[in-house]
JSON list of C-alpha atoms in Angstrom, two decimals:
[
{"chain": "A", "resi": 1, "resn": "MET", "atom": "CA", "xyz": [99.74, 103.75, 109.23]},
{"chain": "A", "resi": 2, "resn": "LYS", "atom": "CA", "xyz": [100.69, 107.25, 108.35]},
{"chain": "A", "resi": 3, "resn": "ILE", "atom": "CA", "xyz": [99.97, 109.81, 110.88]},
{"chain": "A", "resi": 4, "resn": "PHE", "atom": "CA", "xyz": [100.37, 113.83, 110.57]},
{"chain": "A", "resi": 5, "resn": "ASN", "atom": "CA", "xyz": [100.39, 116.03, 113.14]},
{"chain": "A", "resi": 6, "resn": "LEU", "atom": "CA", "xyz": [99.09, 119.55, 112.71]},
{"chain": "A", "resi": 7, "resn": "LEU", "atom": "CA", "xyz": [100.16, 122.44, 115.03]},
{"chain": "A", "resi": 8, "resn": "VAL", "atom": "CA", "xyz": [97.91, 125.19, 114.67]},
{"chain": "A", "resi": 9, "resn": "GLY", "atom": "CA", "xyz": [98.54, 128.65, 116.41]},
{"chain": "A", "resi": 10, "resn": "GLY", "atom": "CA", "xyz": [96.89, 128.57, 120.04]},
{"chain": "A", "resi": 11, "resn": "ASP", "atom": "CA", "xyz": [98.44, 129.11, 123.15]},
{"chain": "A", "resi": 12, "resn": "PRO", "atom": "CA", "xyz": [101.77, 126.95, 123.77]},
{"chain": "A", "resi": 13, "resn": "ALA", "atom": "CA", "xyz": [100.64, 126.76, 127.63]},
{"chain": "A", "resi": 14, "resn": "ASN", "atom": "CA", "xyz": [98.06, 124.39, 126.44]},
{"chain": "A", "resi": 15, "resn": "LEU", "atom": "CA", "xyz": [100.01, 122.26, 124.55]},
{"chain": "A", "resi": 16, "resn": "PRO", "atom": "CA", "xyz": [100.61, 118.83, 125.62]},
{"chain": "A", "resi": 17, "resn": "GLU", "atom": "CA", "xyz": [104.00, 118.01, 127.85]},
{"chain": "A", "resi": 18, "resn": "ASN", "atom": "CA", "xyz": [106.76, 116.17, 125.51]},
{"chain": "A", "resi": 19, "resn": "TRP", "atom": "CA", "xyz": [104.72, 117.50, 122.45]},
{"chain": "A", "resi": 20, "resn": "GLN", "atom": "CA", "xyz": [108.09, 117.53, 120.37]},
{"chain": "A", "resi": 21, "resn": "GLU", "atom": "CA", "xyz": [108.47, 114.20, 121.07]},
{"chain": "A", "resi": 22, "resn": "LEU", "atom": "CA", "xyz": [105.19, 112.64, 119.23]},
{"chain": "A", "resi": 23, "resn": "ASP", "atom": "CA", "xyz": [105.73, 110.40, 116.28]},
{"chain": "A", "resi": 24, "resn": "GLY", "atom": "CA", "xyz": [104.23, 111.25, 113.01]},
{"chain": "A", "resi": 25, "resn": "GLU", "atom": "CA", "xyz": [105.08, 113.90, 110.33]},
{"chain": "A", "resi": 26, "resn": "TRP", "atom": "CA", "xyz": [104.60, 117.27, 111.47]},
{"chain": "A", "resi": 27, "resn": "VAL", "atom": "CA", "xyz": [102.37, 120.02, 109.29]},
{"chain": "A", "resi": 28, "resn": "GLY", "atom": "CA", "xyz": [102.84, 123.81, 110.71]},
{"chain": "A", "resi": 29, "resn": "VAL", "atom": "CA", "xyz": [99.45, 125.60, 110.25]},
{"chain": "A", "resi": 30, "resn": "ASP", "atom": "CA", "xyz": [99.91, 129.61, 110.00]},
{"chain": "A", "resi": 31, "resn": "ARG", "atom": "CA", "xyz": [101.82, 130.48, 113.31]},
{"chain": "A", "resi": 32, "resn": "GLY", "atom": "CA", "xyz": [102.41, 126.98, 114.49]},
{"chain": "A", "resi": 33, "resn": "ALA", "atom": "CA", "xyz": [104.35, 126.54, 111.84]},
{"chain": "A", "resi": 34, "resn": "LEU", "atom": "CA", "xyz": [106.94, 129.18, 113.17]},
{"chain": "A", "resi": 35, "resn": "ARG", "atom": "CA", "xyz": [106.63, 127.67, 116.34]},
{"chain": "A", "resi": 36, "resn": "LEU", "atom": "CA", "xyz": [107.59, 124.16, 114.59]},
{"chain": "A", "resi": 37, "resn": "VAL", "atom": "CA", "xyz": [111.10, 126.12, 113.29]},
{"chain": "A", "resi": 38, "resn": "ASN", "atom": "CA", "xyz": [111.42, 127.34, 116.59]},
{"chain": "A", "resi": 39, "resn": "GLU", "atom": "CA", "xyz": [111.68, 124.14, 118.05]},
{"chain": "A", "resi": 40, "resn": "GLN", "atom": "CA", "xyz": [113.74, 122.98, 115.64]},
{"chain": "A", "resi": 41, "resn": "LEU", "atom": "CA", "xyz": [111.07, 120.21, 114.40]},
{"chain": "A", "resi": 42, "resn": "LYS", "atom": "CA", "xyz": [111.38, 119.38, 110.78]},
{"chain": "A", "resi": 43, "resn": "GLY", "atom": "CA", "xyz": [108.07, 119.65, 109.04]},
{"chain": "A", "resi": 44, "resn": "SER", "atom": "CA", "xyz": [107.09, 118.53, 105.18]},
{"chain": "A", "resi": 45, "resn": "LEU", "atom": "CA", "xyz": [104.65, 121.26, 104.98]},
{"chain": "A", "resi": 46, "resn": "ALA", "atom": "CA", "xyz": [103.60, 124.90, 106.29]},
{"chain": "A", "resi": 47, "resn": "ILE", "atom": "CA", "xyz": [100.11, 126.24, 105.27]},
{"chain": "A", "resi": 48, "resn": "GLY", "atom": "CA", "xyz": [98.33, 129.27, 106.18]},
{"chain": "A", "resi": 49, "resn": "ASP", "atom": "CA", "xyz": [97.60, 132.87, 105.49]},
{"chain": "A", "resi": 50, "resn": "PHE", "atom": "CA", "xyz": [100.20, 133.57, 108.04]},
{"chain": "A", "resi": 51, "resn": "ASP", "atom": "CA", "xyz": [98.79, 136.64, 108.75]},
{"chain": "A", "resi": 52, "resn": "SER", "atom": "CA", "xyz": [99.88, 136.30, 112.56]},
{"chain": "A", "resi": 53, "resn": "VAL", "atom": "CA", "xyz": [103.74, 136.34, 111.44]},
{"chain": "A", "resi": 54, "resn": "SER", "atom": "CA", "xyz": [105.77, 139.19, 110.58]},
{"chain": "A", "resi": 55, "resn": "GLU", "atom": "CA", "xyz": [107.70, 139.08, 106.87]},
{"chain": "A", "resi": 56, "resn": "ALA", "atom": "CA", "xyz": [111.01, 138.47, 108.86]},
{"chain": "A", "resi": 57, "resn": "GLU", "atom": "CA", "xyz": [109.26, 135.53, 110.42]},
{"chain": "A", "resi": 58, "resn": "PHE", "atom": "CA", "xyz": [107.51, 134.07, 107.25]},
{"chain": "A", "resi": 59, "resn": "ALA", "atom": "CA", "xyz": [111.05, 134.05, 105.84]},
{"chain": "A", "resi": 60, "resn": "LYS", "atom": "CA", "xyz": [112.36, 131.88, 108.58]},
{"chain": "A", "resi": 61, "resn": "VAL", "atom": "CA", "xyz": [109.03, 129.26, 107.88]},
{"chain": "A", "resi": 62, "resn": "ALA", "atom": "CA", "xyz": [110.03, 129.41, 104.51]},
{"chain": "A", "resi": 63, "resn": "ALA", "atom": "CA", "xyz": [113.24, 128.36, 105.01]},
{"chain": "A", "resi": 64, "resn": "GLY", "atom": "CA", "xyz": [112.21, 125.75, 107.58]},
{"chain": "A", "resi": 65, "resn": "PHE", "atom": "CA", "xyz": [110.16, 123.63, 105.71]},
{"chain": "A", "resi": 66, "resn": "ASP", "atom": "CA", "xyz": [110.14, 121.50, 102.74]},
{"chain": "A", "resi": 67, "resn": "ARG", "atom": "CA", "xyz": [106.74, 122.99, 101.05]},
{"chain": "A", "resi": 68, "resn": "VAL", "atom": "CA", "xyz": [105.16, 126.13, 101.87]},
{"chain": "A", "resi": 69, "resn": "VAL", "atom": "CA", "xyz": [101.79, 126.61, 100.76]},
{"chain": "A", "resi": 70, "resn": "LYS", "atom": "CA", "xyz": [100.32, 130.53, 101.42]},
{"chain": "A", "resi": 71, "resn": "LEU", "atom": "CA", "xyz": [96.72, 130.83, 101.03]},
{"chain": "A", "resi": 72, "resn": "ASN", "atom": "CA", "xyz": [94.86, 134.18, 100.27]},
{"chain": "A", "resi": 73, "resn": "PRO", "atom": "CA", "xyz": [93.35, 135.60, 103.70]},
{"chain": "A", "resi": 74, "resn": "ILE", "atom": "CA", "xyz": [90.22, 136.21, 101.83]},
{"chain": "A", "resi": 75, "resn": "LYS", "atom": "CA", "xyz": [89.03, 132.56, 101.79]},
{"chain": "A", "resi": 76, "resn": "ASP", "atom": "CA", "xyz": [86.07, 130.20, 102.92]},
{"chain": "A", "resi": 77, "resn": "ASP", "atom": "CA", "xyz": [88.43, 128.12, 104.97]},
{"chain": "A", "resi": 78, "resn": "THR", "atom": "CA", "xyz": [89.82, 128.60, 108.09]},
{"chain": "A", "resi": 79, "resn": "ASP", "atom": "CA", "xyz": [93.88, 127.87, 108.25]},
{"chain": "A", "resi": 80, "resn": "THR", "atom": "CA", "xyz": [93.08, 124.28, 110.13]},
{"chain": "A", "resi": 81, "resn": "GLU", "atom": "CA", "xyz": [89.96, 123.35, 107.33]},
{"chain": "A", "resi": 82, "resn": "ALA", "atom": "CA", "xyz": [92.70, 123.76, 104.61]},
{"chain": "A", "resi": 83, "resn": "ALA", "atom": "CA", "xyz": [95.44, 121.86, 106.41]},
{"chain": "A", "resi": 84, "resn": "LEU", "atom": "CA", "xyz": [93.16, 119.09, 107.15]},
{"chain": "A", "resi": 85, "resn": "ALA", "atom": "CA", "xyz": [91.91, 118.76, 103.73]},
{"chain": "A", "resi": 86, "resn": "LYS", "atom": "CA", "xyz": [95.47, 119.04, 102.25]},
{"chain": "A", "resi": 87, "resn": "VAL", "atom": "CA", "xyz": [97.07, 116.07, 104.41]},
{"chain": "A", "resi": 88, "resn": "LEU", "atom": "CA", "xyz": [93.70, 113.91, 103.71]},
{"chain": "A", "resi": 89, "resn": "ASN", "atom": "CA", "xyz": [94.22, 114.45, 100.01]},
{"chain": "A", "resi": 90, "resn": "ILE", "atom": "CA", "xyz": [97.84, 113.46, 100.23]},
{"chain": "A", "resi": 91, "resn": "ASP", "atom": "CA", "xyz": [97.04, 110.05, 102.48]},
{"chain": "A", "resi": 92, "resn": "ASP", "atom": "CA", "xyz": [92.99, 109.83, 103.11]},
{"chain": "A", "resi": 93, "resn": "HIS", "atom": "CA", "xyz": [93.81, 106.75, 105.56]},
{"chain": "A", "resi": 94, "resn": "ALA", "atom": "CA", "xyz": [96.05, 108.95, 107.76]},
{"chain": "A", "resi": 95, "resn": "GLN", "atom": "CA", "xyz": [95.39, 109.66, 111.13]},
{"chain": "A", "resi": 96, "resn": "VAL", "atom": "CA", "xyz": [95.41, 113.09, 111.90]},
{"chain": "A", "resi": 97, "resn": "ARG", "atom": "CA", "xyz": [96.22, 114.51, 115.40]},
{"chain": "A", "resi": 98, "resn": "ILE", "atom": "CA", "xyz": [95.46, 118.64, 115.64]},
{"chain": "A", "resi": 99, "resn": "LEU", "atom": "CA", "xyz": [97.28, 120.34, 118.49]},
{"chain": "A", "resi": 100, "resn": "GLY", "atom": "CA", "xyz": [97.49, 124.37, 119.65]},
{"chain": "A", "resi": 101, "resn": "VAL", "atom": "CA", "xyz": [93.70, 124.37, 119.00]},
{"chain": "A", "resi": 102, "resn": "SER", "atom": "CA", "xyz": [92.60, 125.90, 122.74]},
{"chain": "A", "resi": 103, "resn": "GLY", "atom": "CA", "xyz": [93.88, 128.47, 124.59]},
{"chain": "A", "resi": 104, "resn": "GLY", "atom": "CA", "xyz": [92.96, 131.79, 122.42]},
{"chain": "A", "resi": 105, "resn": "ARG", "atom": "CA", "xyz": [89.38, 132.45, 120.48]},
{"chain": "A", "resi": 106, "resn": "ILE", "atom": "CA", "xyz": [86.80, 130.30, 121.23]},
{"chain": "A", "resi": 107, "resn": "ASP", "atom": "CA", "xyz": [85.22, 130.89, 117.56]},
{"chain": "A", "resi": 108, "resn": "HIS", "atom": "CA", "xyz": [88.75, 128.99, 116.30]},
{"chain": "A", "resi": 109, "resn": "LEU", "atom": "CA", "xyz": [88.12, 126.42, 119.08]},
{"chain": "A", "resi": 110, "resn": "LEU", "atom": "CA", "xyz": [84.38, 125.69, 117.99]},
{"chain": "A", "resi": 111, "resn": "ALA", "atom": "CA", "xyz": [85.71, 125.63, 114.30]},
{"chain": "A", "resi": 112, "resn": "ASN", "atom": "CA", "xyz": [88.01, 122.96, 114.87]},
{"chain": "A", "resi": 113, "resn": "VAL", "atom": "CA", "xyz": [85.95, 120.86, 117.03]},
{"chain": "A", "resi": 114, "resn": "LEU", "atom": "CA", "xyz": [82.65, 121.57, 114.17]},
{"chain": "A", "resi": 115, "resn": "MET", "atom": "CA", "xyz": [84.50, 121.19, 111.34]},
{"chain": "A", "resi": 116, "resn": "VAL", "atom": "CA", "xyz": [84.14, 117.68, 111.28]},
{"chain": "A", "resi": 117, "resn": "LEU", "atom": "CA", "xyz": [80.29, 117.60, 110.42]},
{"chain": "A", "resi": 118, "resn": "GLU", "atom": "CA", "xyz": [81.59, 119.04, 106.95]},
{"chain": "A", "resi": 119, "resn": "ALA", "atom": "CA", "xyz": [80.62, 116.84, 104.36]},
{"chain": "A", "resi": 120, "resn": "ARG", "atom": "CA", "xyz": [84.34, 116.45, 103.04]},
{"chain": "A", "resi": 121, "resn": "PHE", "atom": "CA", "xyz": [85.27, 115.56, 106.48]},
{"chain": "A", "resi": 122, "resn": "ARG", "atom": "CA", "xyz": [82.31, 113.29, 107.93]},
{"chain": "A", "resi": 123, "resn": "ARG", "atom": "CA", "xyz": [83.92, 110.31, 106.57]},
{"chain": "A", "resi": 124, "resn": "PHE", "atom": "CA", "xyz": [86.82, 110.99, 108.18]},
{"chain": "A", "resi": 125, "resn": "ALA", "atom": "CA", "xyz": [86.27, 111.88, 111.74]},
{"chain": "A", "resi": 126, "resn": "GLU", "atom": "CA", "xyz": [87.50, 108.80, 113.09]},
{"chain": "A", "resi": 127, "resn": "GLN", "atom": "CA", "xyz": [91.01, 109.70, 111.79]},
{"chain": "A", "resi": 128, "resn": "ILE", "atom": "CA", "xyz": [91.04, 112.93, 113.53]},
{"chain": "A", "resi": 129, "resn": "THR", "atom": "CA", "xyz": [92.04, 113.52, 117.14]},
{"chain": "A", "resi": 130, "resn": "LEU", "atom": "CA", "xyz": [92.42, 117.04, 119.07]},
{"chain": "A", "resi": 131, "resn": "ILE", "atom": "CA", "xyz": [94.66, 117.17, 121.77]},
{"chain": "A", "resi": 132, "resn": "ASP", "atom": "CA", "xyz": [95.73, 119.79, 124.11]},
{"chain": "A", "resi": 133, "resn": "ARG", "atom": "CA", "xyz": [97.39, 119.23, 127.63]},
{"chain": "A", "resi": 134, "resn": "GLN", "atom": "CA", "xyz": [94.21, 118.49, 129.98]},
{"chain": "A", "resi": 135, "resn": "ASN", "atom": "CA", "xyz": [91.78, 117.11, 126.92]},
{"chain": "A", "resi": 136, "resn": "ARG", "atom": "CA", "xyz": [91.88, 114.41, 123.98]},
{"chain": "A", "resi": 137, "resn": "ILE", "atom": "CA", "xyz": [88.85, 114.74, 121.50]},
{"chain": "A", "resi": 138, "resn": "THR", "atom": "CA", "xyz": [87.84, 111.91, 119.48]},
{"chain": "A", "resi": 139, "resn": "PHE", "atom": "CA", "xyz": [84.78, 111.80, 117.03]},
{"chain": "A", "resi": 140, "resn": "PHE", "atom": "CA", "xyz": [82.59, 108.39, 116.44]},
{"chain": "A", "resi": 141, "resn": "ASN", "atom": "CA", "xyz": [79.96, 107.56, 113.52]},
{"chain": "A", "resi": 142, "resn": "SER", "atom": "CA", "xyz": [77.30, 105.44, 114.19]},
{"chain": "A", "resi": 143, "resn": "GLY", "atom": "CA", "xyz": [78.30, 102.12, 115.54]},
{"chain": "A", "resi": 144, "resn": "LYS", "atom": "CA", "xyz": [79.66, 100.56, 118.15]},
{"chain": "A", "resi": 145, "resn": "HIS", "atom": "CA", "xyz": [83.14, 101.80, 119.08]},
{"chain": "A", "resi": 146, "resn": "THR", "atom": "CA", "xyz": [85.77, 100.67, 122.30]},
{"chain": "A", "resi": 147, "resn": "ILE", "atom": "CA", "xyz": [87.46, 103.90, 123.80]},
{"chain": "A", "resi": 148, "resn": "LYS", "atom": "CA", "xyz": [91.08, 102.99, 125.45]},
{"chain": "A", "resi": 149, "resn": "LYS", "atom": "CA", "xyz": [91.73, 105.07, 128.90]},
{"chain": "A", "resi": 150, "resn": "GLU", "atom": "CA", "xyz": [94.44, 108.05, 128.35]},
{"chain": "A", "resi": 151, "resn": "ALA", "atom": "CA", "xyz": [96.51, 107.54, 131.22]},
{"chain": "A", "resi": 152, "resn": "GLY", "atom": "CA", "xyz": [96.16, 110.37, 133.77]},
{"chain": "A", "resi": 153, "resn": "PHE", "atom": "CA", "xyz": [92.83, 111.21, 132.52]},
{"chain": "A", "resi": 154, "resn": "LYS", "atom": "CA", "xyz": [90.05, 111.04, 134.66]},
{"chain": "A", "resi": 155, "resn": "TYR", "atom": "CA", "xyz": [86.90, 112.30, 132.84]},
{"chain": "A", "resi": 156, "resn": "LEU", "atom": "CA", "xyz": [84.81, 110.95, 130.08]},
{"chain": "A", "resi": 157, "resn": "SER", "atom": "CA", "xyz": [82.38, 113.15, 128.03]},
{"chain": "A", "resi": 158, "resn": "PHE", "atom": "CA", "xyz": [80.07, 112.36, 125.33]},
{"chain": "A", "resi": 159, "resn": "ILE", "atom": "CA", "xyz": [79.22, 115.38, 123.22]},
{"chain": "A", "resi": 160, "resn": "PRO", "atom": "CA", "xyz": [76.41, 114.19, 120.45]},
{"chain": "A", "resi": 161, "resn": "LEU", "atom": "CA", "xyz": [76.34, 116.71, 117.80]},
{"chain": "A", "resi": 162, "resn": "THR", "atom": "CA", "xyz": [73.83, 115.81, 116.12]},
{"chain": "A", "resi": 163, "resn": "PRO", "atom": "CA", "xyz": [70.50, 114.15, 116.96]},
{"chain": "A", "resi": 164, "resn": "ILE", "atom": "CA", "xyz": [71.07, 110.19, 117.91]},
{"chain": "A", "resi": 165, "resn": "ASP", "atom": "CA", "xyz": [68.14, 108.05, 117.99]},
{"chain": "A", "resi": 166, "resn": "ALA", "atom": "CA", "xyz": [69.75, 105.60, 120.28]},
{"chain": "A", "resi": 167, "resn": "LEU", "atom": "CA", "xyz": [72.76, 106.12, 122.30]},
{"chain": "A", "resi": 168, "resn": "THR", "atom": "CA", "xyz": [73.97, 103.22, 124.91]},
{"chain": "A", "resi": 169, "resn": "LEU", "atom": "CA", "xyz": [76.58, 103.91, 127.27]},
{"chain": "A", "resi": 170, "resn": "ASP", "atom": "CA", "xyz": [76.72, 100.81, 129.09]},
{"chain": "A", "resi": 171, "resn": "ASP", "atom": "CA", "xyz": [79.93, 99.80, 130.94]},
{"chain": "A", "resi": 172, "resn": "GLU", "atom": "CA", "xyz": [80.75, 103.50, 132.33]},
{"chain": "A", "resi": 173, "resn": "LYS", "atom": "CA", "xyz": [80.18, 105.19, 135.61]},
{"chain": "A", "resi": 174, "resn": "TYR", "atom": "CA", "xyz": [77.28, 106.70, 134.70]},
{"chain": "A", "resi": 175, "resn": "GLN", "atom": "CA", "xyz": [75.41, 104.60, 131.72]},
{"chain": "A", "resi": 176, "resn": "LEU", "atom": "CA", "xyz": [72.47, 105.28, 129.11]},
{"chain": "A", "resi": 177, "resn": "HIS", "atom": "CA", "xyz": [70.53, 102.50, 127.38]},
{"chain": "A", "resi": 178, "resn": "ASN", "atom": "CA", "xyz": [68.88, 103.31, 123.98]},
{"chain": "A", "resi": 179, "resn": "HIS", "atom": "CA", "xyz": [68.60, 106.88, 125.03]},
{"chain": "A", "resi": 180, "resn": "MET", "atom": "CA", "xyz": [67.20, 109.06, 122.31]},
{"chain": "A", "resi": 181, "resn": "VAL", "atom": "CA", "xyz": [69.11, 112.73, 121.87]},
{"chain": "A", "resi": 182, "resn": "PRO", "atom": "CA", "xyz": [67.03, 115.12, 120.07]},
{"chain": "A", "resi": 183, "resn": "ASN", "atom": "CA", "xyz": [69.87, 117.98, 119.64]},
{"chain": "A", "resi": 184, "resn": "ALA", "atom": "CA", "xyz": [73.02, 118.51, 120.31]},
{"chain": "A", "resi": 185, "resn": "ARG", "atom": "CA", "xyz": [74.12, 118.47, 124.20]},
{"chain": "A", "resi": 186, "resn": "ALA", "atom": "CA", "xyz": [76.84, 117.49, 126.46]},
{"chain": "A", "resi": 187, "resn": "TYR", "atom": "CA", "xyz": [77.08, 114.33, 128.82]},
{"chain": "A", "resi": 188, "resn": "VAL", "atom": "CA", "xyz": [80.26, 115.40, 131.17]},
{"chain": "A", "resi": 189, "resn": "SER", "atom": "CA", "xyz": [82.14, 114.19, 133.85]},
{"chain": "A", "resi": 190, "resn": "ASN", "atom": "CA", "xyz": [81.68, 110.59, 133.41]},
{"chain": "A", "resi": 191, "resn": "GLU", "atom": "CA", "xyz": [84.11, 107.87, 134.02]},
{"chain": "A", "resi": 192, "resn": "PHE", "atom": "CA", "xyz": [85.67, 104.91, 132.99]},
{"chain": "A", "resi": 193, "resn": "ILE", "atom": "CA", "xyz": [85.09, 101.54, 135.34]},
{"chain": "A", "resi": 194, "resn": "GLY", "atom": "CA", "xyz": [87.97, 99.56, 133.28]},
{"chain": "A", "resi": 195, "resn": "SER", "atom": "CA", "xyz": [90.57, 100.40, 130.89]},
{"chain": "A", "resi": 196, "resn": "THR", "atom": "CA", "xyz": [88.13, 100.75, 127.96]},
{"chain": "A", "resi": 197, "resn": "ALA", "atom": "CA", "xyz": [84.79, 101.86, 127.51]},
{"chain": "A", "resi": 198, "resn": "THR", "atom": "CA", "xyz": [82.14, 101.54, 125.08]},
{"chain": "A", "resi": 199, "resn": "VAL", "atom": "CA", "xyz": [79.60, 104.16, 123.26]},
{"chain": "A", "resi": 200, "resn": "TYR", "atom": "CA", "xyz": [76.82, 102.58, 120.50]},
{"chain": "A", "resi": 201, "resn": "LEU", "atom": "CA", "xyz": [75.48, 105.30, 118.56]},
{"chain": "A", "resi": 202, "resn": "SER", "atom": "CA", "xyz": [72.50, 104.02, 116.18]},
{"chain": "A", "resi": 203, "resn": "ASN", "atom": "CA", "xyz": [73.05, 107.03, 114.05]},
{"chain": "A", "resi": 204, "resn": "GLY", "atom": "CA", "xyz": [74.90, 110.77, 113.90]},
{"chain": "A", "resi": 205, "resn": "LEU", "atom": "CA", "xyz": [77.90, 111.67, 115.26]},
{"chain": "A", "resi": 206, "resn": "ILE", "atom": "CA", "xyz": [79.76, 112.14, 118.58]},
{"chain": "A", "resi": 207, "resn": "ALA", "atom": "CA", "xyz": [82.65, 113.76, 120.07]},
{"chain": "A", "resi": 208, "resn": "VAL", "atom": "CA", "xyz": [84.22, 111.93, 122.77]},
{"chain": "A", "resi": 209, "resn": "ILE", "atom": "CA", "xyz": [86.35, 114.02, 125.30]},
{"chain": "A", "resi": 210, "resn": "GLN", "atom": "CA", "xyz": [88.84, 112.31, 127.83]},
{"chain": "A", "resi": 211, "resn": "SER", "atom": "CA", "xyz": [90.14, 115.34, 130.19]},
{"chain": "A", "resi": 212, "resn": "LYS", "atom": "CA", "xyz": [91.95, 115.52, 133.35]},
{"chain": "A", "resi": 213, "resn": "ASP", "atom": "CA", "xyz": [91.83, 118.60, 135.91]}
]
């Protein structure tokens, strides 16, 4: 299965340890492309309006990637949305990891979390993971899903992004059974009992966050 790693331009201090060693194909998004070049990581695609880099830095990006897509800064999509659409057009079965989403502007963070609600991305939600040093965010549409515990991550939070008629968490430390969720809200600081946990939702979309202090 193909894996794309999208590196966007968030605070590098929030990137996971040893992120450079992740398997998969690298895509640089705006200033994230410059970071890949500086780390001497070969990327297949750089995309963005590149308004956060100088002309000299953009020249460095252009020389370091097989393909560069420079977007008009006056656009409807964020750079990350444009990058996600591009890689899913290349392979709509690919797993997509997005790194560098946190540690900066909160509006950018929220845009990156909420973009899975867009009709064009909704069906791919379960293929998308947001990753930083302290968090792993995955998404699930309706159905029963098994979540594998990430080593070193203590907390397990469930964030319904839509109303859900029946939400069940029956093998976590704190349980819910056929619980109706009328609007988006956060059920935080739950915990695994074993190495896996199960979530069932009758409808809607939920974000699942594994996190650590």
